[in-house]
Short mmCIF file of C-alpha atoms and ligand atoms in Angstrom, two decimals:
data_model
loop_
_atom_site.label_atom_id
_atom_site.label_comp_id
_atom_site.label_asym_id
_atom_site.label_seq_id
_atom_site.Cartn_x
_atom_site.Cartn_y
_atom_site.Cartn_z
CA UNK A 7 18.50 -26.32 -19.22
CA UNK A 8 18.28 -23.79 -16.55
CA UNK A 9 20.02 -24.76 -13.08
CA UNK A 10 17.31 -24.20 -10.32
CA UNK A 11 17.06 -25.49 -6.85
CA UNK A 12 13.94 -26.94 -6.23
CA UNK A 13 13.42 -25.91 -2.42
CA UNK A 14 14.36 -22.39 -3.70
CA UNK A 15 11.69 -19.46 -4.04
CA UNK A 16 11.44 -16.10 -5.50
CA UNK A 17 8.59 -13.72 -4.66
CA UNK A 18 7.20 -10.94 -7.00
CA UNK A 19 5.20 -8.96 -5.03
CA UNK A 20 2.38 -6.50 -6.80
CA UNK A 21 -0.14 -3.89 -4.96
CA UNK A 22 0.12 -2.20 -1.71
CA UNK A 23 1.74 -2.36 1.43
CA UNK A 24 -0.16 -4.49 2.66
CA UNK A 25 0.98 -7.40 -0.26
CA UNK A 26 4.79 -6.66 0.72
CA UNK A 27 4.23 -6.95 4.65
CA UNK A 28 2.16 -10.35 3.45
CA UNK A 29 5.55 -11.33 1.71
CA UNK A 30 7.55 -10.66 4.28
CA UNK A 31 5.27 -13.43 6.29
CA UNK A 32 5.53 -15.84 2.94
CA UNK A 33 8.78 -15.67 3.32
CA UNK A 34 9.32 -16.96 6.82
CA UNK A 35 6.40 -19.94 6.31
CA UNK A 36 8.22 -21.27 3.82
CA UNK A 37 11.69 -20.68 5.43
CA UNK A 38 10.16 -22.40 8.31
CA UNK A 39 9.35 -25.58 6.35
CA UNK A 40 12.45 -25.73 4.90
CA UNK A 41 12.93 -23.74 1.60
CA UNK A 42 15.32 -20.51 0.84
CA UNK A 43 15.00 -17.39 -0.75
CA UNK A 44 16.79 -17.70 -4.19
CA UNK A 45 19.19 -14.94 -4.87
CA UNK A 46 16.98 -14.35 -8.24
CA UNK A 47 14.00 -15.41 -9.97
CA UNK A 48 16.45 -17.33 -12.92
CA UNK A 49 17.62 -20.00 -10.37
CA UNK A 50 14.36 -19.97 -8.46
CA UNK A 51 12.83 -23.64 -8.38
CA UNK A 52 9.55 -22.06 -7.19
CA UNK A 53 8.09 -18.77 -8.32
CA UNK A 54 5.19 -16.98 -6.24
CA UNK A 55 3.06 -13.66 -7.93
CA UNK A 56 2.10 -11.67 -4.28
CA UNK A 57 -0.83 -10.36 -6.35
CA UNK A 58 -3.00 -7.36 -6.57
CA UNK A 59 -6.93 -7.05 -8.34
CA UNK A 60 -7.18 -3.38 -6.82
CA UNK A 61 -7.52 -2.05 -10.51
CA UNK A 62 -7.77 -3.80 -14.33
CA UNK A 63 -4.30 -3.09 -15.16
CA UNK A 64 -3.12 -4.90 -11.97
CA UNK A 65 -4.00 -8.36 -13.35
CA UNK A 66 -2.75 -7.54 -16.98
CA UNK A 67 0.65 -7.12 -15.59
CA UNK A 68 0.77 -10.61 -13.73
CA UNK A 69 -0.74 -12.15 -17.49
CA UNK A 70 2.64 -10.90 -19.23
CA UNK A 71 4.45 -12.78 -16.07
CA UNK A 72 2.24 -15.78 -16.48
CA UNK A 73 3.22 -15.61 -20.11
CA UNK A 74 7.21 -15.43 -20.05
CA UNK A 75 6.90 -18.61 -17.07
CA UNK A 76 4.94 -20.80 -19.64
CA UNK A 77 8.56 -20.33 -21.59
CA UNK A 78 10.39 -20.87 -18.81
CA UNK A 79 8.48 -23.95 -17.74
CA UNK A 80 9.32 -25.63 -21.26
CA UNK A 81 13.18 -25.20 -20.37
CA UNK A 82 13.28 -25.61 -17.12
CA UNK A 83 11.71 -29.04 -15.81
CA UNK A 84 10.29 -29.09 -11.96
CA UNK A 85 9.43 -25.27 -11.40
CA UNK A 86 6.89 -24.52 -9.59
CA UNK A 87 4.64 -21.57 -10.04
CA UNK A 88 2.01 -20.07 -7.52
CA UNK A 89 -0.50 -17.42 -7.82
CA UNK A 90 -1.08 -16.04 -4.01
CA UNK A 91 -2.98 -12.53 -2.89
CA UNK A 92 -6.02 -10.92 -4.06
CA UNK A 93 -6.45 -11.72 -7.48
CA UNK A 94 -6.68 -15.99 -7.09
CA UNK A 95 -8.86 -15.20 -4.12
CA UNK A 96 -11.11 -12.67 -6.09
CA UNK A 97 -11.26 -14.56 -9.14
CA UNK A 98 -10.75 -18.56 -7.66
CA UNK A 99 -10.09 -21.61 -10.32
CA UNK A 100 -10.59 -19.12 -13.11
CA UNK A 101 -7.80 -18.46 -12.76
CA UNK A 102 -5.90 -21.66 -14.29
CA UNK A 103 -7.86 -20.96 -17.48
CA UNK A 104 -5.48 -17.18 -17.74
CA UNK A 105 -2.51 -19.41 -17.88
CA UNK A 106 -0.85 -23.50 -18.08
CA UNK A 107 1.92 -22.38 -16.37
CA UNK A 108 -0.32 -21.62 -13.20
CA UNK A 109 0.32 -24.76 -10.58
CA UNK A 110 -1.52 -23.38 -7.45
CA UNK A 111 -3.64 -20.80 -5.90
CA UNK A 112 -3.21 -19.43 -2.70
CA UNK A 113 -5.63 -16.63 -0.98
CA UNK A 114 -4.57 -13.68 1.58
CA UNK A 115 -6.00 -16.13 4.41
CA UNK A 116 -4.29 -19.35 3.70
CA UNK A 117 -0.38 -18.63 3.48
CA UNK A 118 0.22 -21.27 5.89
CA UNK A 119 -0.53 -23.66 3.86
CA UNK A 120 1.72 -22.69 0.95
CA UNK A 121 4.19 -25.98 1.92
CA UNK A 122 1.45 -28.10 1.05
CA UNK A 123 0.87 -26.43 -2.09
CA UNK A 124 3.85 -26.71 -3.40
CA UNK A 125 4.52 -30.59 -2.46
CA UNK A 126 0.98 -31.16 -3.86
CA UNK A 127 1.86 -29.14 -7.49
CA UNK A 128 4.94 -31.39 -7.41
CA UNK A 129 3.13 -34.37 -7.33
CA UNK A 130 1.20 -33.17 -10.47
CA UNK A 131 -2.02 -31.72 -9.14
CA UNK A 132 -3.25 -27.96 -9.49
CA UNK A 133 -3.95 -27.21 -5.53
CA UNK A 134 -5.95 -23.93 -4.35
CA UNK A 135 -6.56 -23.31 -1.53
CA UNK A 136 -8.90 -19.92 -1.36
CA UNK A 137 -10.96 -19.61 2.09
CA UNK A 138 -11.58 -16.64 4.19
CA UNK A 139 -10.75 -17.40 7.48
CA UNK A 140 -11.08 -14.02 9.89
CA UNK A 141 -8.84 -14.97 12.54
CA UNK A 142 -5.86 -15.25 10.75
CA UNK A 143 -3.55 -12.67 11.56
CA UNK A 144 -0.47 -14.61 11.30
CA UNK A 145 0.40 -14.52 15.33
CA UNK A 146 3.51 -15.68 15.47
CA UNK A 147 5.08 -15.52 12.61
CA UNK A 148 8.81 -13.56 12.22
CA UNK A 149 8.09 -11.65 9.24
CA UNK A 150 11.23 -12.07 7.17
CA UNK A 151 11.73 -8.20 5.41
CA UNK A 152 13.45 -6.84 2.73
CA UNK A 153 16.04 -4.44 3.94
CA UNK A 154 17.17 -3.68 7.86
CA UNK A 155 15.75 0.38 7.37
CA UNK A 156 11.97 0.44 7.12
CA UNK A 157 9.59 -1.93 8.41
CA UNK A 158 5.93 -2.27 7.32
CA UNK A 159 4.03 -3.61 10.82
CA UNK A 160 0.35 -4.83 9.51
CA UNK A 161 -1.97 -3.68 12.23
CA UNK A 162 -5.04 -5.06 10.88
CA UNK A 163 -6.57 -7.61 8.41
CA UNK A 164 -9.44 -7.31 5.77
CA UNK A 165 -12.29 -4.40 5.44
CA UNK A 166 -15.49 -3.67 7.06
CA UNK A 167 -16.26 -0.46 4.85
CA UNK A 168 -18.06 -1.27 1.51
CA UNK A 169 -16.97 1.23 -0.59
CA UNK A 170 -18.66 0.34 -3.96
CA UNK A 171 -15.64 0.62 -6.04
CA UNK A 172 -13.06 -1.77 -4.11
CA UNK A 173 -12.89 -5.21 -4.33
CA UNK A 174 -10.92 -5.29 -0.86
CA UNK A 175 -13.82 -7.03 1.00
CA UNK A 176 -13.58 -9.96 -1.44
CA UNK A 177 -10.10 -10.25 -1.52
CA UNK A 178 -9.30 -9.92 2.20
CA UNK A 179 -12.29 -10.41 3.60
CA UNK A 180 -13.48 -9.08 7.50
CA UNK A 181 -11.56 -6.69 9.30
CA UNK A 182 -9.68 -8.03 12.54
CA UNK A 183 -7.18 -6.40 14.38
CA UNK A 184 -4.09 -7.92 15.65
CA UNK A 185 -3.70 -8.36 19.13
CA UNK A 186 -2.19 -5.24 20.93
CA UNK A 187 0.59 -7.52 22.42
CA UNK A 188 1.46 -9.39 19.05
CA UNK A 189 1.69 -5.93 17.52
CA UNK A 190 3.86 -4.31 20.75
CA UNK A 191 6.27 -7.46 20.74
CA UNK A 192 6.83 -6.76 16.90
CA UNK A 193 7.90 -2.87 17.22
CA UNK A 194 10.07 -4.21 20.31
CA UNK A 195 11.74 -6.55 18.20
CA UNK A 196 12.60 -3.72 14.95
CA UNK A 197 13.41 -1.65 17.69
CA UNK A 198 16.60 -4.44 18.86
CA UNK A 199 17.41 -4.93 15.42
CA UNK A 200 18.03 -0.82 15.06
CA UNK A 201 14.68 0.00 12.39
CA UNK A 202 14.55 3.48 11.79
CA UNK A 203 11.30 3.48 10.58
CA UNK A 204 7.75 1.95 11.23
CA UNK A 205 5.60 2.33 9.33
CA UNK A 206 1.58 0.50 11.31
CA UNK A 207 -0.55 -0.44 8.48
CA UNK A 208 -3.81 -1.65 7.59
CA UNK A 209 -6.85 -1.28 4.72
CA UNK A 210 -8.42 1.45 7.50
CA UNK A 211 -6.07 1.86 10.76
CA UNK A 212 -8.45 4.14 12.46
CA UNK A 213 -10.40 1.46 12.98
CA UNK A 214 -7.94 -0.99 15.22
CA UNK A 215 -9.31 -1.82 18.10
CA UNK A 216 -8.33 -4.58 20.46
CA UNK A 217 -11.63 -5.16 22.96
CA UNK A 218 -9.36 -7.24 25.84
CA UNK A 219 -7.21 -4.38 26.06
CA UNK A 220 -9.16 -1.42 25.76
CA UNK A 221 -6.78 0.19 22.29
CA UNK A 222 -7.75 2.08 20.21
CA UNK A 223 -5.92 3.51 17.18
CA UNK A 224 -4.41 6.35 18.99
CA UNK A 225 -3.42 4.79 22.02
CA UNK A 226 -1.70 1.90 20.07
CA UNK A 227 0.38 5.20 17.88
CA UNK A 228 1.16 6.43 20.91
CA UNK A 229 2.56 3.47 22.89
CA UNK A 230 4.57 2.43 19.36
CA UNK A 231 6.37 6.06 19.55
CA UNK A 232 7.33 5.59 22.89
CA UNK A 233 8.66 2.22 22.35
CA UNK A 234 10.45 2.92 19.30
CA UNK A 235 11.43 6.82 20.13
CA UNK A 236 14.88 6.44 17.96
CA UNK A 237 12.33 5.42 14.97
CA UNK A 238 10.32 7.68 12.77
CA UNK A 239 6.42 6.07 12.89
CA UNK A 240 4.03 6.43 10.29
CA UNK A 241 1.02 5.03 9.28
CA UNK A 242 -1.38 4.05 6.87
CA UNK A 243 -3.89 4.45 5.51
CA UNK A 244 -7.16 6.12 7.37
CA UNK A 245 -10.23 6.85 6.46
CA UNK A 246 -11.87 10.17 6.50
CA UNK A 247 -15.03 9.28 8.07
CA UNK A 248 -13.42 8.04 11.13
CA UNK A 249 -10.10 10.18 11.75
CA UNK A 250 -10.32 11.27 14.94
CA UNK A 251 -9.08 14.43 16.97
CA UNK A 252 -7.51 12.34 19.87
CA UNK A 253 -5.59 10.13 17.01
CA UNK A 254 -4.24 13.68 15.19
CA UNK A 255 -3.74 15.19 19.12
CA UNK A 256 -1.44 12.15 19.33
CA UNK A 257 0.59 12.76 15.93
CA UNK A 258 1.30 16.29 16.84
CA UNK A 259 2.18 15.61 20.75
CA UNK A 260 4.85 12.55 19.77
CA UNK A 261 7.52 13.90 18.07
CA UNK A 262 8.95 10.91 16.29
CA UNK A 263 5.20 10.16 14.57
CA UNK A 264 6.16 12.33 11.02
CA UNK A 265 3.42 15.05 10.23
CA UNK A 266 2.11 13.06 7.07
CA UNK A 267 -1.56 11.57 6.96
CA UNK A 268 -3.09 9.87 4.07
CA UNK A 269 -6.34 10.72 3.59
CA UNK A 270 -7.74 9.39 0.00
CA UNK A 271 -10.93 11.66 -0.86
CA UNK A 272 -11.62 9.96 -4.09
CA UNK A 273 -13.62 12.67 -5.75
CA UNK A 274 -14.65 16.29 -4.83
CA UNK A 275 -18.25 15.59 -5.21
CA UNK A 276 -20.76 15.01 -2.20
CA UNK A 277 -23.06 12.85 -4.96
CA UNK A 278 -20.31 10.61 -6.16
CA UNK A 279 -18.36 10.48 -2.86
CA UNK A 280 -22.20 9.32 -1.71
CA UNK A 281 -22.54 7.00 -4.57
CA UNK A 282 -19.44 5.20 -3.78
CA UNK A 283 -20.81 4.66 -0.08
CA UNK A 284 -17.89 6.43 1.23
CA UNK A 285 -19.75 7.57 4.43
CA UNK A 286 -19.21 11.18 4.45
CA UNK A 287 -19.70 14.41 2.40
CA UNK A 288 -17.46 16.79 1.39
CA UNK A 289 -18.22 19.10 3.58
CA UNK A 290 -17.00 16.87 6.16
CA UNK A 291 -13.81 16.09 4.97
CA UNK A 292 -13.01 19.80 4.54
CA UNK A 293 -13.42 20.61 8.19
CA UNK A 294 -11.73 17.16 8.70
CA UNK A 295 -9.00 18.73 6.61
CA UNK A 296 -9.50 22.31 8.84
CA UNK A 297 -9.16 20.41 11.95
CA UNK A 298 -5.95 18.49 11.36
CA UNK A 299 -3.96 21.53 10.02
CA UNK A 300 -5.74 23.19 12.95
CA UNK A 301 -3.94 20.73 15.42
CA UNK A 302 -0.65 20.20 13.20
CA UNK A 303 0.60 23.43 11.41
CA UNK A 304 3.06 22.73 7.86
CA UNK A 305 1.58 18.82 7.78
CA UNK A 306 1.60 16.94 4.68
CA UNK A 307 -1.24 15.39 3.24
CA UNK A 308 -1.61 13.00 0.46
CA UNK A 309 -4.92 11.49 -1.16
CA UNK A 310 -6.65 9.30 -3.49
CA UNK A 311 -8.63 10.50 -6.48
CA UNK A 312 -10.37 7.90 -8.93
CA UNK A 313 -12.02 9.46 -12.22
CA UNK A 314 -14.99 8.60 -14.02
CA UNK A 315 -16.59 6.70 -11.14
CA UNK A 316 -20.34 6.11 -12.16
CA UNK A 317 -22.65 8.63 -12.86
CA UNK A 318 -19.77 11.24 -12.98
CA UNK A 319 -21.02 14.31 -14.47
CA UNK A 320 -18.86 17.39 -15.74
CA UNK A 321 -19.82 19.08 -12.66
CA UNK A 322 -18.82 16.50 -10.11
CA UNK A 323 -15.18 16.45 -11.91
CA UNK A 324 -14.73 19.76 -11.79
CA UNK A 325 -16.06 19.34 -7.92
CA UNK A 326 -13.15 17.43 -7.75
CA UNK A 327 -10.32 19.93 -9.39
CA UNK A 328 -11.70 22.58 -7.06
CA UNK A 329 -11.29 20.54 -4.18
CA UNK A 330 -7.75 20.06 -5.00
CA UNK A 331 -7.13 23.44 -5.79
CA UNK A 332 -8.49 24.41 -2.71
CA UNK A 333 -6.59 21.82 -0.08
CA UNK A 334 -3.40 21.45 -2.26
CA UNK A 335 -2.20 18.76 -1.41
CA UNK A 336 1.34 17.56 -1.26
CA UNK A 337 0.97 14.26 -3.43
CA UNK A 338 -2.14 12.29 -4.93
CA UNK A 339 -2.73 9.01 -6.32
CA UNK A 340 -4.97 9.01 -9.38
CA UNK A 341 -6.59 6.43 -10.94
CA UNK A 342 -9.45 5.99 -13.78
CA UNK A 343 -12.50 3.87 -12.56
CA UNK A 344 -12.57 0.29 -13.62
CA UNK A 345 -15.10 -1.64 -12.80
CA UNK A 346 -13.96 -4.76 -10.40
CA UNK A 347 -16.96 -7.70 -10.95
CA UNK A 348 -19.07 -8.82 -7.89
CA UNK A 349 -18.76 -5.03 -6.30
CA UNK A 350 -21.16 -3.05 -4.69
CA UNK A 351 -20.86 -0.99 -7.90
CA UNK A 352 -20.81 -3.60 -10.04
CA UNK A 353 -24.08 -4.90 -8.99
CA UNK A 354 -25.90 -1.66 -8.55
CA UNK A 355 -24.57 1.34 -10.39
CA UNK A 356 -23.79 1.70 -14.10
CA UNK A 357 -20.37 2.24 -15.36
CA UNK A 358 -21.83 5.37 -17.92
CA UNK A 359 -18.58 7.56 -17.92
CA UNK A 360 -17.07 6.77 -21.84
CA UNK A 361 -13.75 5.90 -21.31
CA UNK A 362 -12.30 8.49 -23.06
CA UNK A 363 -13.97 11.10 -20.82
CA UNK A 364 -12.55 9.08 -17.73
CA UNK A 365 -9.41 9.39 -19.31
CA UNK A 366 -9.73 13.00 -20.06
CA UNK A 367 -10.85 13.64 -16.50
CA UNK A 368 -7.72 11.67 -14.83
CA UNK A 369 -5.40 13.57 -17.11
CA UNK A 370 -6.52 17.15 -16.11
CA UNK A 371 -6.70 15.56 -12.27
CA UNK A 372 -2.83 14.45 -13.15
CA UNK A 373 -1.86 17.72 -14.85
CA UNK A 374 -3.48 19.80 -12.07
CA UNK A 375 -2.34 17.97 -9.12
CA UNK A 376 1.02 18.13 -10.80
CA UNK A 377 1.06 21.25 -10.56
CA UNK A 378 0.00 21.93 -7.00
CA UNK A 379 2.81 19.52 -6.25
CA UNK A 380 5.68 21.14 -7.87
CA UNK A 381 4.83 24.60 -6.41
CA UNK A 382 4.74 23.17 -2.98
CA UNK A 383 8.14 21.42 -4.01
CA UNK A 384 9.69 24.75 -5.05
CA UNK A 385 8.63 26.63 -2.01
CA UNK A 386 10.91 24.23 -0.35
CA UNK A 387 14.20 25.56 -2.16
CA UNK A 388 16.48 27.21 0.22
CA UNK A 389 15.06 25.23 3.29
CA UNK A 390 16.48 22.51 5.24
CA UNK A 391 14.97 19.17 5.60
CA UNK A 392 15.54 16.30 7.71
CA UNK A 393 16.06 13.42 5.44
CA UNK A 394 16.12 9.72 6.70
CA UNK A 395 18.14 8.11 3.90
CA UNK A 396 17.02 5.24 2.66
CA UNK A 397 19.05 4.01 -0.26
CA UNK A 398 22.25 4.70 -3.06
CA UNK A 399 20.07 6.83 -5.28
CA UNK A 400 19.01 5.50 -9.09
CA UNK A 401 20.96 7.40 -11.11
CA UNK A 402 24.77 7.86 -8.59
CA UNK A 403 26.22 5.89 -5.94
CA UNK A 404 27.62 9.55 -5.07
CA UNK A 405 24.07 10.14 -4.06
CA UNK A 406 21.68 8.69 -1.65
CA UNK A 407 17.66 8.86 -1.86
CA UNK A 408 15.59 9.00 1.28
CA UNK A 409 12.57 10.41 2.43
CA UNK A 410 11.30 13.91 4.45
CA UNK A 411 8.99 13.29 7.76
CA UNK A 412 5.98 14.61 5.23
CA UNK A 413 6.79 11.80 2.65
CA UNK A 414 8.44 13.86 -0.13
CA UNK A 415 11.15 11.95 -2.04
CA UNK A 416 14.79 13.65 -1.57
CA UNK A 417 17.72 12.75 -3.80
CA UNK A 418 21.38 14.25 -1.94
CA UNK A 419 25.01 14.37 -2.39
CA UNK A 420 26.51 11.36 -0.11
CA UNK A 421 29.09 13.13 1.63
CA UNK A 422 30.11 10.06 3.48
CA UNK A 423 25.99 9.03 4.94
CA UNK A 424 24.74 5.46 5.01
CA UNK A 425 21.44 4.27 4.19
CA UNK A 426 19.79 4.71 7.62
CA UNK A 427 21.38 8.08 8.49
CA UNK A 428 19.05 11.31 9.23
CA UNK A 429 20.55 14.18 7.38
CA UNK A 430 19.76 17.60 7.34
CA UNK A 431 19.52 18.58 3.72
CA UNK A 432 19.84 21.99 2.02
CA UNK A 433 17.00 22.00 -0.64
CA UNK A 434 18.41 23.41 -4.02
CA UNK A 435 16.76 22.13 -6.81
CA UNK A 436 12.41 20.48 -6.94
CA UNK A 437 10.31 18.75 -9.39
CA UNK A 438 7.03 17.77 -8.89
CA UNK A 439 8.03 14.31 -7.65
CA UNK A 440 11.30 14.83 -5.85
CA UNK A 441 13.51 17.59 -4.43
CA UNK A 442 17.47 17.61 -4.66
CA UNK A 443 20.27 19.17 -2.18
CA UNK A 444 23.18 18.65 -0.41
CA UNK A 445 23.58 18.13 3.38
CA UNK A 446 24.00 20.75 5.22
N1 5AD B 508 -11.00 1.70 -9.93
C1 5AD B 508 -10.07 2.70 -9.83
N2 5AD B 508 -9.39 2.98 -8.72
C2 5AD B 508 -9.63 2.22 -7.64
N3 5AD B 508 -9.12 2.25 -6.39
C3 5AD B 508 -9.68 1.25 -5.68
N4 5AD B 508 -10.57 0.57 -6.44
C4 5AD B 508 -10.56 1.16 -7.66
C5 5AD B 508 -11.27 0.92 -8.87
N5 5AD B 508 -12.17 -0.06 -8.97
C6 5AD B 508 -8.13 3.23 -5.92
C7 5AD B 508 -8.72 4.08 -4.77
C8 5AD B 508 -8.02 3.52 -3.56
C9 5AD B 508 -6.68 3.14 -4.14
C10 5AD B 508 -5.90 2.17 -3.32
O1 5AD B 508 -7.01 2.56 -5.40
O2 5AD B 508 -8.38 5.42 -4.99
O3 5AD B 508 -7.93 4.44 -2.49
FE1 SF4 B 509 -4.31 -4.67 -4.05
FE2 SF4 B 509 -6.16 -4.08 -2.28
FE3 SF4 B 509 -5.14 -6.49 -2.29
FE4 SF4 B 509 -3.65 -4.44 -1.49
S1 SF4 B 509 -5.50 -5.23 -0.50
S2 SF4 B 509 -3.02 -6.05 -2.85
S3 SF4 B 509 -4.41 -2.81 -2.85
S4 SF4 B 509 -6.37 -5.56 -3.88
#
């Protein structure tokens, strides 16, 4: 029998930022009401899955957890397991029926009541607790993070945009921004504690706006810079359709906000991007493109592609291979279509595209992109980065792993550096994923 303290928890958190900045706030509830973090899942006495239903093979990896707990549950009496995030709150008591070993269901909304939960579960009930409620923004609570480096600051809540693929309005519900102050007295805080990174994020940060003081976007990324001008700031993730000049203006003015925007595009082609309600053509998001490299010379830009979204034709895909060609990007994310039930998409548009074509599709999108990637990476051989390192690399605690201001992964020689240093690195070596040097 497996030794586990029962006010003990252990978090496995799935999906975006978003889900780790959430854990960060699950974390201090139920430090607040008494529990601790267990120093690993095997002496946990309560197990949470931060979960994510962004894409199908998102809730096949929490079934193979679900799976290896209803073992552990046989051995070890009195744990506790909780389903929290966007899959319990997109697919609600259907859930039990994945798994036994499933006690209670939490949504994105409802974290504060995850004490409850658990002393409900314990007293042999199966407790959910699923609404939407758009004024939670958890004011007030002291995220507790992983790590003393990088900080994820959540900006915003939930999605206004209906994109037809994305299941993020059911899962998080309406957008709200945080209050400017609650977000201001965070960065001031990670700014004491000696962060050297923020990173402000939300489902669509152009869109923050707090109406009693007037903020927008921008002028929140500005004031954050100047309060934290020892930190790098990023953020994440925009939308094309409302990226404005006064928000890049601000990027390239501040120097400690890195030259890196996300911009996901999600297919070359004006009739799909259309289809998938995305709000502009892509027309428009080339001269959005044009303008920001316009305003910020040498800055990196990353995207989303999905494949096979419906009604695809051969033509739209290779709409989309030109595109990439054509902006080169520095790093995508690329995904197959899946269909996610109760969508725009899934109630309107038919998912035609044979899943071997989709497959097809992503793989020249993967091979191309791949490409693109590791020429950019080579061209910087020779050059010096500044490199803000973040960790003892994989592979050699003679080497540390950190990041450039434009996002690309950098694997050096230690020479003495800490996690949390800036280093100037000598680029000698690239692949398409990461570049290697030595300081210089
Ligand atoms: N199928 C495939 N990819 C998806 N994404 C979102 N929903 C789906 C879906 N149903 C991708 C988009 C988004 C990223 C976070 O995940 O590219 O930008
Ligand atoms: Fe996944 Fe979207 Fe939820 Fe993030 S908001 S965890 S990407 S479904």
């Amino acid at each position: 029998m497996t030794t586990r303290g029962s006010n003990t928890f252990y978090i496995h958190t799935f999906g975006c930022q978003m889900n780790q900045a959430d854990s960060a706030i699950i974390t201090a509830l139920l430090q607040q009401a008494g529990y601790t973090p267990a120093e690993s899942e095997e002496s946990a006495g309560i197990i949470l899955l931060n979960t994510c239903a962004v894409r199908e093979n998102a809730v096949d990896r929490i079934e193979n957890y679900l799976q290896h707990f209803q073992g552990l549950k046989k051995r070890a009496k009195g744990l506790v397991v909780g389903v929290a995030g966007c899959i319990p709150q997109y697919q609600r008591e259907e859930m039990f029926s994945i798994s036994p070993a499933i006690d209670f269901l939490a949504g994105p909304d409802t974290y504060r009541t995850l004490p409850s939960l658990i002393e409900q579960s314990r007293t042999g009930g199966k407790p959910t607790s699923l609404e939407f409620n758009s004024a939670e923004t958890y004011e007030g609570i002291d995220p507790v993070r992983q790590g003393d480096i990088s900080a994820f600051v959540p900006v915003m809540r939930g999605c206004n945009n209906m994109c037809a693929y994305c299941v993020v309005p059911f899962t998080r519900g309406r957008e709200r921004s945080h209050p400017f102050s609650a977000v201001m007295g965070e960065v001031e805080k990670l700014v004491a504690s000696g962060y050297r990174e923020i990173t402000l994020i939300g489902q669509n940060v152009n869109s923050y706006h707090d109406p009693e003081q007037g903020m927008n976007f921008a002028s929140l990324l500005d004031l954050v810079s100047r309060t934290a001008p020892e930190a790098r700031i990023r953020f994440t993730t925009s939308h094309p359709k409302d990226i404005s000049e006064a928000l890049v203006r601000t990027i390239a003015d501040r120097p400690n906000i890195c030259h890196h925007i996300h911009l996901p595009v999600q297919s070359g082609s004006t009739k799909i991007v259309g289809r998938m309600n995305r709000g502009y053509t892509i027309e428009e998001y080339r001269e959005k493109i044009a303008m920001i490299r316009s305003i910020i010379p040498g800055v990196a830009l990353s995207t989303d592609i999905i494949a096979g979204f419906c009604g695809e034709q051969e033509e739209d895909h290779q709409a989309t291979l030109k595109l990439l060609s054509d902006i080169r990007f520095d790093l995508a994310y690329m995904f197959f279509y899946s269909t996610r039930p109760g969508t725009l998409a899934a109630r309107t548009l038919e998912d035609d595209v044979p899943e071997a074509v989709k497959k097809q599709r992503l793989q020249e999108i993967i091979d191309l992109q791949n490409s693109i990637s590791a020429e950019l990476f080579q061209q910087s051989i020779g050059s010096v980065v500044e490199v803000l390192a973040e960790s003892e690399s994989k592979r050699s605690t003679g080497q540390l792993m950190g990041r450039t201001a434009g996002n690309r992964a950098v694997v050096f020689d230690r020479e003495g550096y800490q996690p949390g240093d800036l280093v100037k690195v000598l680029i000698s070596a690239a692949t398409s994923a990461t570049l290697t040097g030595r300081p210089e």
